[in-house]
Structure formats: C-alpha cells, structure tokens
Short mmCIF file of C-alpha atoms in Angstrom, two decimals:
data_model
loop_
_atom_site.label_atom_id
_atom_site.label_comp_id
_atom_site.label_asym_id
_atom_site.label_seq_id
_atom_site.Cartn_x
_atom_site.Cartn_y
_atom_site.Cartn_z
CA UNK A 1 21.47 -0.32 -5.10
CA UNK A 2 22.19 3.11 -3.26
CA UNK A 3 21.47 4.71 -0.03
CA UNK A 4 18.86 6.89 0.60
CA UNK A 5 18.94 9.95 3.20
CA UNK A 6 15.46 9.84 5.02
CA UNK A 7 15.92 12.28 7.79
CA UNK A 8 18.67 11.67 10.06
CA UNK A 9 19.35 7.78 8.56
CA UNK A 10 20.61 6.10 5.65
CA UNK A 11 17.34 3.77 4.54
CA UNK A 12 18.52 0.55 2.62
CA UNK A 13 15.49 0.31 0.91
CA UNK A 14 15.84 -3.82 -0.36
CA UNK A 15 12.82 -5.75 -0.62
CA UNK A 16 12.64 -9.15 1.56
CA UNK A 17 10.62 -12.26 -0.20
CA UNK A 18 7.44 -13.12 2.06
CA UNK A 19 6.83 -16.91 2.10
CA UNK A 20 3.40 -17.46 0.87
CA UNK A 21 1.38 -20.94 0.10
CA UNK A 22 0.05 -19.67 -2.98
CA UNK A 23 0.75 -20.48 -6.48
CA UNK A 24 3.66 -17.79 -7.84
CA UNK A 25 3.57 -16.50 -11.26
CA UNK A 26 6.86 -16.08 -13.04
CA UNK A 27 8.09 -12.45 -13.06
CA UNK A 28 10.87 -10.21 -13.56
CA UNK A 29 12.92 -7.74 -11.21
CA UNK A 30 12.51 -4.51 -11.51
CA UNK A 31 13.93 -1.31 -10.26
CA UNK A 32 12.66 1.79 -9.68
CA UNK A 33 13.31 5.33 -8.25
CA UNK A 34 10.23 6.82 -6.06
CA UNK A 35 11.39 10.47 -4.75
CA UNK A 36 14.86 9.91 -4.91
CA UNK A 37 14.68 6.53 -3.65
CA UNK A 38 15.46 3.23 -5.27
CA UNK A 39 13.42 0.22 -4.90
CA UNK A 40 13.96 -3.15 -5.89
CA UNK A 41 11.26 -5.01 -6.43
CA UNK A 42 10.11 -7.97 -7.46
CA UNK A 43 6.65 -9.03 -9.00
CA UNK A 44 6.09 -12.35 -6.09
CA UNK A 45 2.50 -13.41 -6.64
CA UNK A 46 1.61 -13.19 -2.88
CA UNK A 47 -1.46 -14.83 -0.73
CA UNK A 48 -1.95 -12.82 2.30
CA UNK A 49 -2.85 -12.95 5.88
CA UNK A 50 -6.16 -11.26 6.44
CA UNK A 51 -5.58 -7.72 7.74
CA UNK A 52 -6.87 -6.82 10.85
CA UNK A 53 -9.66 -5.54 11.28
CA UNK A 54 -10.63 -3.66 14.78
CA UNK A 55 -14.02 -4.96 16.57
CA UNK A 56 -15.03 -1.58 17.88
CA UNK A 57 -15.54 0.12 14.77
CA UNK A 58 -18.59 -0.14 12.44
CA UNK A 59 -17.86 -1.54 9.26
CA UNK A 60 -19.85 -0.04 6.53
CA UNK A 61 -20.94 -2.57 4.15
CA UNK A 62 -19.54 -1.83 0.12
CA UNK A 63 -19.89 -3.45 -2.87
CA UNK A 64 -17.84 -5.81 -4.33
CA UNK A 65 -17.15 -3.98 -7.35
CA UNK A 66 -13.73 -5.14 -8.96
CA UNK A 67 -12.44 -2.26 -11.19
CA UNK A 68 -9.96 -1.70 -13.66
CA UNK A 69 -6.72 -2.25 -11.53
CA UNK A 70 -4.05 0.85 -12.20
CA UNK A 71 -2.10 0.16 -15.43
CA UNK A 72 1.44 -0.99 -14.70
CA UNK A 73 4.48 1.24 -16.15
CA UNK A 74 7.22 3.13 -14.98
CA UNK A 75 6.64 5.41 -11.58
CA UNK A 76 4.48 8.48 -12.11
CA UNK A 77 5.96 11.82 -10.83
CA UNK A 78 4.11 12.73 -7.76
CA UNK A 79 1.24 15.72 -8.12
CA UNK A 80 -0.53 15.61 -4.92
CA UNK A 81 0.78 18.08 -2.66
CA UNK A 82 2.50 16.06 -0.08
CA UNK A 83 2.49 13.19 -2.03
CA UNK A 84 6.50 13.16 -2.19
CA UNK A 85 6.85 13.31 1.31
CA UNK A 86 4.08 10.37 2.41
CA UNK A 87 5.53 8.03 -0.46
CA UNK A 88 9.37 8.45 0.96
CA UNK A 89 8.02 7.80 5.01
CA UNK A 90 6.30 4.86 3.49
CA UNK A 91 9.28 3.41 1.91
CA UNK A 92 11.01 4.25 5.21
CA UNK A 93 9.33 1.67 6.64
CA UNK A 94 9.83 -1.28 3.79
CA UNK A 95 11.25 -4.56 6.02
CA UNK A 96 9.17 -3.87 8.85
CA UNK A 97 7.28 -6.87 10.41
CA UNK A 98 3.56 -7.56 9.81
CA UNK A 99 1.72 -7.50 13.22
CA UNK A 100 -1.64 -8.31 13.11
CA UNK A 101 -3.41 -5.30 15.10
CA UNK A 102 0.05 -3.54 14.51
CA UNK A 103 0.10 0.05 14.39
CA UNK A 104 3.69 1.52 14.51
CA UNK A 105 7.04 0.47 13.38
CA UNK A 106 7.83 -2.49 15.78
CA UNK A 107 4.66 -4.20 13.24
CA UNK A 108 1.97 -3.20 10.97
CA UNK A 109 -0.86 -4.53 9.70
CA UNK A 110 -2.57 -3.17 6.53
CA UNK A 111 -4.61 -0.68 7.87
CA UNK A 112 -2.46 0.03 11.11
CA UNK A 113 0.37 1.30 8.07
CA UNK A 114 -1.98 3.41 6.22
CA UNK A 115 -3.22 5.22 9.31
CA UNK A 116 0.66 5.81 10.96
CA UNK A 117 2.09 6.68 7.20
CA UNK A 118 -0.92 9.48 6.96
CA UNK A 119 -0.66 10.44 10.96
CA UNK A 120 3.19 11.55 10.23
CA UNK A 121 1.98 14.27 7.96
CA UNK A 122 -0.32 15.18 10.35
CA UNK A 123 -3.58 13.65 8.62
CA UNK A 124 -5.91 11.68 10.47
CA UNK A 125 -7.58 8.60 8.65
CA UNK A 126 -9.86 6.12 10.41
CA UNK A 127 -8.02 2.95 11.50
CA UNK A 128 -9.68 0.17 9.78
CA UNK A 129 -9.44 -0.81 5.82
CA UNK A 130 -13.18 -0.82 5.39
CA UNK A 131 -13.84 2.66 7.41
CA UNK A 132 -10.76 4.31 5.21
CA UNK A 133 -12.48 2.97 1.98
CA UNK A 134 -15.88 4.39 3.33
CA UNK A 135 -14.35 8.14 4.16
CA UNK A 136 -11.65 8.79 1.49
CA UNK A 137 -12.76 10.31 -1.41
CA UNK A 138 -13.49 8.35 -4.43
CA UNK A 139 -11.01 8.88 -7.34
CA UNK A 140 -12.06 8.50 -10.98
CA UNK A 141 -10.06 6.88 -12.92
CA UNK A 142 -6.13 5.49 -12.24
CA UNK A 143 -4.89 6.68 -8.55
CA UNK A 144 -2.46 8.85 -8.46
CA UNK A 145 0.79 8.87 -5.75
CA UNK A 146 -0.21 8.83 -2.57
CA UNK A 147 -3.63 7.45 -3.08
CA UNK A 148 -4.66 4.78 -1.19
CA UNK A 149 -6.22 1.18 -2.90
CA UNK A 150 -8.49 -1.08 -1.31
CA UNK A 151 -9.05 -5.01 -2.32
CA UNK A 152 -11.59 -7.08 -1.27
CA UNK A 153 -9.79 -10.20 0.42
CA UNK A 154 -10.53 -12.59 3.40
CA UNK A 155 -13.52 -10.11 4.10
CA UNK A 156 -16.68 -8.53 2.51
CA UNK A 157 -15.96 -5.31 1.20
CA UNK A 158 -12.45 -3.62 1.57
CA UNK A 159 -10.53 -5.48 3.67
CA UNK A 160 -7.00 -4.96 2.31
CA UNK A 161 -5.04 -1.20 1.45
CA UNK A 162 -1.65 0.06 0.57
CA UNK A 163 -0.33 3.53 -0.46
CA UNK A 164 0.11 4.03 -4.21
CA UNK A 165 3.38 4.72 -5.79
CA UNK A 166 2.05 4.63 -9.38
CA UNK A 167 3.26 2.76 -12.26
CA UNK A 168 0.44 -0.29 -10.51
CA UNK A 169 2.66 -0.78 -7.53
CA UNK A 170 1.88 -0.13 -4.48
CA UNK A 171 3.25 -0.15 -1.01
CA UNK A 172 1.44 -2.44 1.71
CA UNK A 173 1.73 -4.66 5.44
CA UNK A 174 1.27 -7.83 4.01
CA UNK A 175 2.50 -11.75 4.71
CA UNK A 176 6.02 -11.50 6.63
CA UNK A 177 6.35 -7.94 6.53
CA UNK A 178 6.02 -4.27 4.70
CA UNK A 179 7.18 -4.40 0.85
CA UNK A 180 6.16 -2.93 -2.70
CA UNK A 181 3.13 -5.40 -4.60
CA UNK A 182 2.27 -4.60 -8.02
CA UNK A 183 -0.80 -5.23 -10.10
CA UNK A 184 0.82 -7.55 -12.37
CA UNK A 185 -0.58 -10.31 -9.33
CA UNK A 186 -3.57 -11.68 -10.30
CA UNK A 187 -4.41 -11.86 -6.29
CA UNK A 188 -4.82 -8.42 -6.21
CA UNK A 189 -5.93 -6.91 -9.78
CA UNK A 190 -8.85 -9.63 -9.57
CA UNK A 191 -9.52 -8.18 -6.03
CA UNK A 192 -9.30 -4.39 -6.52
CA UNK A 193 -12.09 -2.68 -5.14
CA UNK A 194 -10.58 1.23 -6.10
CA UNK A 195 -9.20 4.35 -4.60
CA UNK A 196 -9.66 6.74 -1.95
CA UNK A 197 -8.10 9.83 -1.36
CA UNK A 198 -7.03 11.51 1.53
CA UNK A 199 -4.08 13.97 0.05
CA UNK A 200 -5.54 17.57 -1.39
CA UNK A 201 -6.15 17.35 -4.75
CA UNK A 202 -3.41 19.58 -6.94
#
C-alpha cells in the first residue's frame, strides 16, 4: 500500500472490517487506484445499522423499485467535472466512525457523509437519504463517479446512500465506520433503489 497526499496530510487509505451479524459471502481482496489513491478493499457482505434519518424533514414517499445495480469492474476514470476532487475528500475520510445523526468527521452517518463530502465543494444537498434521492437528478443507466446511490433498507423508500467510485463500489457511513462496499453484496444489489446526481453533467 502507498501514501496518498490529500492536502496538507499523508491519508493511509486501509480499509477496517465492520463486525456485522449477518451471513458473509466469501470474497476476494481487491485493490484499486481512485484519483491517485489506492484502496484496499475487501468484498465483506455487510448488514447495516439503519441510517439516520432527521425528524424535521418531510420524507417524500418513493417507490421501491430495485434496479439493475452498477456492473462491477475495474474503477471508471472520472468525467463529471469535479468528480476527481469529491471522490479523493471522500476517501479522505475512510476509518472514520459511524455516528448515528453524525455530520462531520468526529462521525457520520449515511446521509450526514453525503451532505459534508458535497458541502466541501461548495454544493449544498438536503441532509436526509430520502430528501437527496427526491432532489438529485435521476441518472439513466450505470452512475457514473461521483454519483450518489440510494438503497432501500430499514426504511420505505431510500433510506441508505454512498458516493460512487465506479467499477460497483461505492463509498458509504455504514456499521463501525466509513469504508468502500461493492455490489458484489447481495444486501445491497437486492436493495438498490438508483442514482441521483448532484455533480454537472460533462
């Protein structure tokens, strides 16, 4: 593994194991290089802890309408504009604790990371799962870097998001902490509600 320069730091970017109680599917380890920086990864099958969800927001109600899940393959160059930049201060924060309610780097939850990942380029999303699903644009088709996905998990409608990498992994707040999932879990390809976009489209 090597060291990545994100701003004034060296980011170790090593992916912890979150304990889960669900059944784990045997995978492989894989790495991968996502704007310079390396990721280890492995394909965990993971059960998580509902995301949080704020009380004061409405929650829209959506369908849930599994799609085809992103195919899984090596990473896909980034072609968003900005895409580059939000996928590397997302990995910045891989290891950080899952809060529930969490919004900033002392703990995330799902939503909470989103939200702060987007604010640091200076892009406002709402703060909930469900009301990010309800104002990103719909994308056709696979997501591409930087997208956001949305599953369909303790809660009707979208309930669960991460920021898309490509190659079906994606980076989420989930179980112990913040770490790269990939579609290869059936949890979340049998879950997978779609994309939303947020980036300008190239």
């Amino acid at each position: 593994m090597r060291l990545a320069r994100c701003g004034t730091a060296f980011l170790f970017c090593a992916m912890l194991a979150a304990t889960s109680t669900a059944a784990r599917a045997d995978t492989t380890t894989t790495v991968s290089t996502v704007g310079g920086v390396t990721v280890i990864m492995s394909g965990v099958t993971l059960a998580p802890r509902p995301p949080h969800a704020t009380r004061h927001e409405k929650r829209p109600r959506t369908r849930a309408v599994v799609n085809r899940s992103p195919s899984e393959g090596a990473f896909m160059p980034a072609a968003l504009p900005g895409a580059d930049r939000l996928l590397r201060t997302a990995l910045s924060f891989i290891g950080r604790p899952y809060v529930w309610g969490g919004s900033s780097p002392s703990g995330f939850d799902c939503s909470g990371f989103t939200a702060y990942v987007y604010g640091r380029l200076g892009i406002a999303i709402p703060r909930t799962a469900d009301v990010q699903f309800a104002a990103g644009r719909a994308v056709q088709g696979d997501p591409l870097p930087g997208d956001l996905v949305f599953f369909q998990t303790y809660d009707w409608g979208a309930s669960h998001v991460g920021v898309y990498l490509g190659g079906g992994r994606f980076v989420n707040a989930i179980g112990a902490d913040v770490h790269v999932t990939t579609f290869a879990s059936e949890y979340f390809r049998s879950r997978y509600l779609g994309a939303r976009r947020f980036l300008p489209d190239a």
